[in-house]
Short mmCIF file of C-alpha atoms in Angstrom, two decimals:
data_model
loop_
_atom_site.label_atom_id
_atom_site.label_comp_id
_atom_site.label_asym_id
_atom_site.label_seq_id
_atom_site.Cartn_x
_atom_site.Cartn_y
_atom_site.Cartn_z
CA UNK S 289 -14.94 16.96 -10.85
CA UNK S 290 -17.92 15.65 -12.53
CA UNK S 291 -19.52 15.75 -16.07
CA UNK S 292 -23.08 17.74 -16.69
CA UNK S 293 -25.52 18.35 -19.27
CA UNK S 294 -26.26 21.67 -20.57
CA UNK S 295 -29.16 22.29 -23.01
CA UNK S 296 -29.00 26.16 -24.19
CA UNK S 297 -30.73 28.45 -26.31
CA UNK S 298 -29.80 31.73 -28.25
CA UNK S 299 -32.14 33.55 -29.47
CA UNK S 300 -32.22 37.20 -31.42
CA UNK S 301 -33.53 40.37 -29.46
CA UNK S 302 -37.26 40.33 -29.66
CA UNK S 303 -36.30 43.51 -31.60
CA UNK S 304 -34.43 42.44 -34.22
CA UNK S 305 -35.45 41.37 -37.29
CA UNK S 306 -35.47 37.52 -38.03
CA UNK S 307 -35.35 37.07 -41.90
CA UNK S 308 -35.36 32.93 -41.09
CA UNK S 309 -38.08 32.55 -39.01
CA UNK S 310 -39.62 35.42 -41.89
CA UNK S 311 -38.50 33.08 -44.21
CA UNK S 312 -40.09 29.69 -43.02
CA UNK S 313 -43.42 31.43 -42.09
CA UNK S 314 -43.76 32.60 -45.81
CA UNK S 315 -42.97 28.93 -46.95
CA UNK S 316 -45.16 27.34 -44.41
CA UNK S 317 -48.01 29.83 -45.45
CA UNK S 318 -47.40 28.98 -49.51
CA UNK S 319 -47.38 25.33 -48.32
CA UNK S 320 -51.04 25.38 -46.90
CA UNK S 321 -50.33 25.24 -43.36
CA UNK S 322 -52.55 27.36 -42.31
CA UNK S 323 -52.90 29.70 -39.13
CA UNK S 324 -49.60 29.78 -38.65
CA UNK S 325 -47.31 33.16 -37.48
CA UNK S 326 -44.76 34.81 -35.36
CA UNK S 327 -42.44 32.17 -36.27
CA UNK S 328 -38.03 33.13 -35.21
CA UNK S 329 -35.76 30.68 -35.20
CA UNK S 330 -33.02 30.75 -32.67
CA UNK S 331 -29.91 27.77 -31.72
CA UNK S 332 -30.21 25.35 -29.45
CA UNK S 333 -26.85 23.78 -27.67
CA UNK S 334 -26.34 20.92 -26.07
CA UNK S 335 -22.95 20.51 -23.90
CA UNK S 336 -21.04 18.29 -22.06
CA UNK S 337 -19.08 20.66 -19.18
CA UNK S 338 -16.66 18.88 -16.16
CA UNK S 339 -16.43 21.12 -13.27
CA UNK S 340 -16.98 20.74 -9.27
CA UNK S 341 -20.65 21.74 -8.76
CA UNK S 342 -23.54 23.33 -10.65
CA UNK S 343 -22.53 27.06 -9.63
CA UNK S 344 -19.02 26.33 -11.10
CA UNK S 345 -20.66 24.86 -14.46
CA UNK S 346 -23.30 27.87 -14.89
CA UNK S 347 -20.50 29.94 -14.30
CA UNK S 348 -18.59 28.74 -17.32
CA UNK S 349 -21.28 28.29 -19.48
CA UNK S 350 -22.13 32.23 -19.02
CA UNK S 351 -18.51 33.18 -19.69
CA UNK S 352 -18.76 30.92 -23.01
CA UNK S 353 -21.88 32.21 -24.00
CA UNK S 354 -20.78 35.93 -23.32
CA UNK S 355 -17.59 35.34 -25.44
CA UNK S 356 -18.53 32.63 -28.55
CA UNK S 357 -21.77 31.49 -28.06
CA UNK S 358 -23.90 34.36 -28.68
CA UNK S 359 -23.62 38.25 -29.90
CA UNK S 360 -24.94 40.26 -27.12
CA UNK S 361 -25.43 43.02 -29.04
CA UNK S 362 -28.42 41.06 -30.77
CA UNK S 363 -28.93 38.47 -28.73
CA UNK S 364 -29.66 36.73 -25.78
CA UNK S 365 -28.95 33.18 -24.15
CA UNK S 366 -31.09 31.22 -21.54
CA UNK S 367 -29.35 28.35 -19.99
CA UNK S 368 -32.33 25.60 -19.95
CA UNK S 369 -31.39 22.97 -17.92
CA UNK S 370 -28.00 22.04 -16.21
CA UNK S 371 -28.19 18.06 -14.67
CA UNK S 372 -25.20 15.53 -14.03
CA UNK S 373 -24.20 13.37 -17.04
CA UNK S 374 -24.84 10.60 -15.18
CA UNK S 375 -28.70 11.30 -14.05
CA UNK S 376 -29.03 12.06 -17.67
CA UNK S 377 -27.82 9.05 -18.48
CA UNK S 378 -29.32 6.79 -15.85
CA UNK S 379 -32.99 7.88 -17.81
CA UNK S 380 -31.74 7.01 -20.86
CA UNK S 381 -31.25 10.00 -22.72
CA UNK S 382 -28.58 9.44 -25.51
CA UNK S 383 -26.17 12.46 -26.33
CA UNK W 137 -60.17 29.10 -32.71
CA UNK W 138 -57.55 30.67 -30.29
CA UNK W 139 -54.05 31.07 -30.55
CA UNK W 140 -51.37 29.11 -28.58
CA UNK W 141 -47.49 29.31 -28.39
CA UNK W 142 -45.32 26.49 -29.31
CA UNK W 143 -41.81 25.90 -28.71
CA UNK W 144 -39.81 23.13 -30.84
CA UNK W 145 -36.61 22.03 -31.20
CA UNK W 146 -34.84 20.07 -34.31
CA UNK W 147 -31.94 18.27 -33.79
CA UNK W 148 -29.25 16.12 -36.04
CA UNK W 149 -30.28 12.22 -35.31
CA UNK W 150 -27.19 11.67 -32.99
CA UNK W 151 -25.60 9.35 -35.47
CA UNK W 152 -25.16 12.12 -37.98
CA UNK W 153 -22.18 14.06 -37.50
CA UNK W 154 -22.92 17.68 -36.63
CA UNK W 155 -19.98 20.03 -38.04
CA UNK W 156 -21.45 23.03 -36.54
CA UNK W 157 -21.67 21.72 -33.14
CA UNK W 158 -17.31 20.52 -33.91
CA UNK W 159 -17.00 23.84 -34.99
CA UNK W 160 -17.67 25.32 -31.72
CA UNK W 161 -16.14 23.12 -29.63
CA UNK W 162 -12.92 23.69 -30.76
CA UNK W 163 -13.44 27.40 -31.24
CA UNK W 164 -14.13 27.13 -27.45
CA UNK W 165 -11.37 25.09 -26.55
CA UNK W 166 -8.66 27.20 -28.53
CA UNK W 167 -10.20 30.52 -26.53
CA UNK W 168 -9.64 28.73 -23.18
CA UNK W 169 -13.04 27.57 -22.68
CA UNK W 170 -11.51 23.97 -20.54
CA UNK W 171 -13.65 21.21 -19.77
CA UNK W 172 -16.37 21.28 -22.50
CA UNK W 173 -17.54 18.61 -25.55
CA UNK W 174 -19.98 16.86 -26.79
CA UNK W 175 -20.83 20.00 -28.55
CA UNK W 176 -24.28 19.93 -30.47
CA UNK W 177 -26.54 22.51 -32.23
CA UNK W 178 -29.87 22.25 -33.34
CA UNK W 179 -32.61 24.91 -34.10
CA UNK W 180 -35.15 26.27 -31.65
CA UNK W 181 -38.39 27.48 -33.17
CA UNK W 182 -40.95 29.86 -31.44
CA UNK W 183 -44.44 29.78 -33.23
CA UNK W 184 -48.09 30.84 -32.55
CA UNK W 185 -50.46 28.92 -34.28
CA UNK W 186 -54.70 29.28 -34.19
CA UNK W 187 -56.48 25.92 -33.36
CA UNK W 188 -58.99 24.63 -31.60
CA UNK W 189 -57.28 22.63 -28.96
CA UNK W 190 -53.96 21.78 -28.29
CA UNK W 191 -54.31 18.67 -29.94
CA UNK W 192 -55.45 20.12 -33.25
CA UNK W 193 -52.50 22.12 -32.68
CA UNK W 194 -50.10 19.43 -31.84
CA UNK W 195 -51.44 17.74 -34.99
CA UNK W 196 -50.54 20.39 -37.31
CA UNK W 197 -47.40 21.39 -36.03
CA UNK W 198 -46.24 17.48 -36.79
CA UNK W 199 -47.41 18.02 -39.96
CA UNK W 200 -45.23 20.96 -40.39
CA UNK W 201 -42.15 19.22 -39.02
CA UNK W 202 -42.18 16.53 -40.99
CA UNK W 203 -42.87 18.27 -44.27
CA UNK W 204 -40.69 21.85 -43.62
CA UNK W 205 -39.63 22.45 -40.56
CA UNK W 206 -37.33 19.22 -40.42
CA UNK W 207 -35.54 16.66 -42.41
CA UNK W 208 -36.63 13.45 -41.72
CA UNK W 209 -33.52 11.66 -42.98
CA UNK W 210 -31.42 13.18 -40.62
CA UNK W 211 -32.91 15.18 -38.28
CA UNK W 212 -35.16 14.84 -35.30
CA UNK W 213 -38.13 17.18 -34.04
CA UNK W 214 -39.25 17.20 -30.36
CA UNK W 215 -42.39 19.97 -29.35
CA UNK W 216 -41.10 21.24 -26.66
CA UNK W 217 -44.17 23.47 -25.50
CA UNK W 218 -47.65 23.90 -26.34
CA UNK W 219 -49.75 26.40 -24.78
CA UNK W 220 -52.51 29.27 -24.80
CA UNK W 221 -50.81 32.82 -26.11
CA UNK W 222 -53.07 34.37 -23.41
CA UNK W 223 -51.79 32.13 -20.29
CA UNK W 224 -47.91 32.98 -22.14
CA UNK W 225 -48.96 37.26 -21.90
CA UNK W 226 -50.52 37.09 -18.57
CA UNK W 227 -46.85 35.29 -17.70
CA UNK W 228 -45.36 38.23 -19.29
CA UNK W 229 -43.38 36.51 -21.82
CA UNK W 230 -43.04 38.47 -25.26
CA UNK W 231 -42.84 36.71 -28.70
#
């Protein structure tokens, strides 16, 4: 069993409305930044998962995004990057 | 002036506890989730910005993280991805 890094992101539908990312453009507009649009905002996870191999950890990570981490109705996950703990932590990344 | 597609993601500085992020873990250990911690969420931000190059871009998104897009006190910005809208279509991604 080892321990691996999982970086994740949830975003809404293309579809579907996104009153945040509305939201920030407007303020980023009123601000003065300029040339600035299309803005949505979506989550990004970070997780620590133990299992045997990196089949067995994308496995879980798709039954835990199917269930709590995201609404499939209105949105959609991609799993960015899946990497042993220890790599990670051999290049110095912090979590 | 052309436009260009940039991906960013803002984190809590790792010192700062992230109650969201504790939130979930448990959530996903009391549904039978096993094997998972170190739980963190952050925001992922899809913009298209007009610039000249990507370093005029790169320049103003900074500018736009560290005056709305992030808190500098406790949170943490990292520009993921920078580049052309048109190399992004001809890849077939949608924003």
């Amino acid at each position: 069993m080892g321990a691996w890094n999982v970086d994740l992101q949830v975003w809404l539908k293309p579809s579907v409305f996104d009153p945040q990312g509305h939201a920030v453009e407007q303020a980023l507009l009123s601000l003065g930044h300029e040339g600035v649009g299309h803005v949505r905002i979506g989550k990004a996870m970070m997780l620590c998962v133990t299992a045997e191999s990196a089949a067995a950890v994308e496995e879980k990570v798709r039954a835990m995004c199917e269930t709590v981490l995201s609404n499939p109705v209105m949105e959609t996950y991609e799993i960015v990057r899946i990497e042993p703990a220890e790599a990670a932590a051999k290049a110095g990344e912090s979590r």
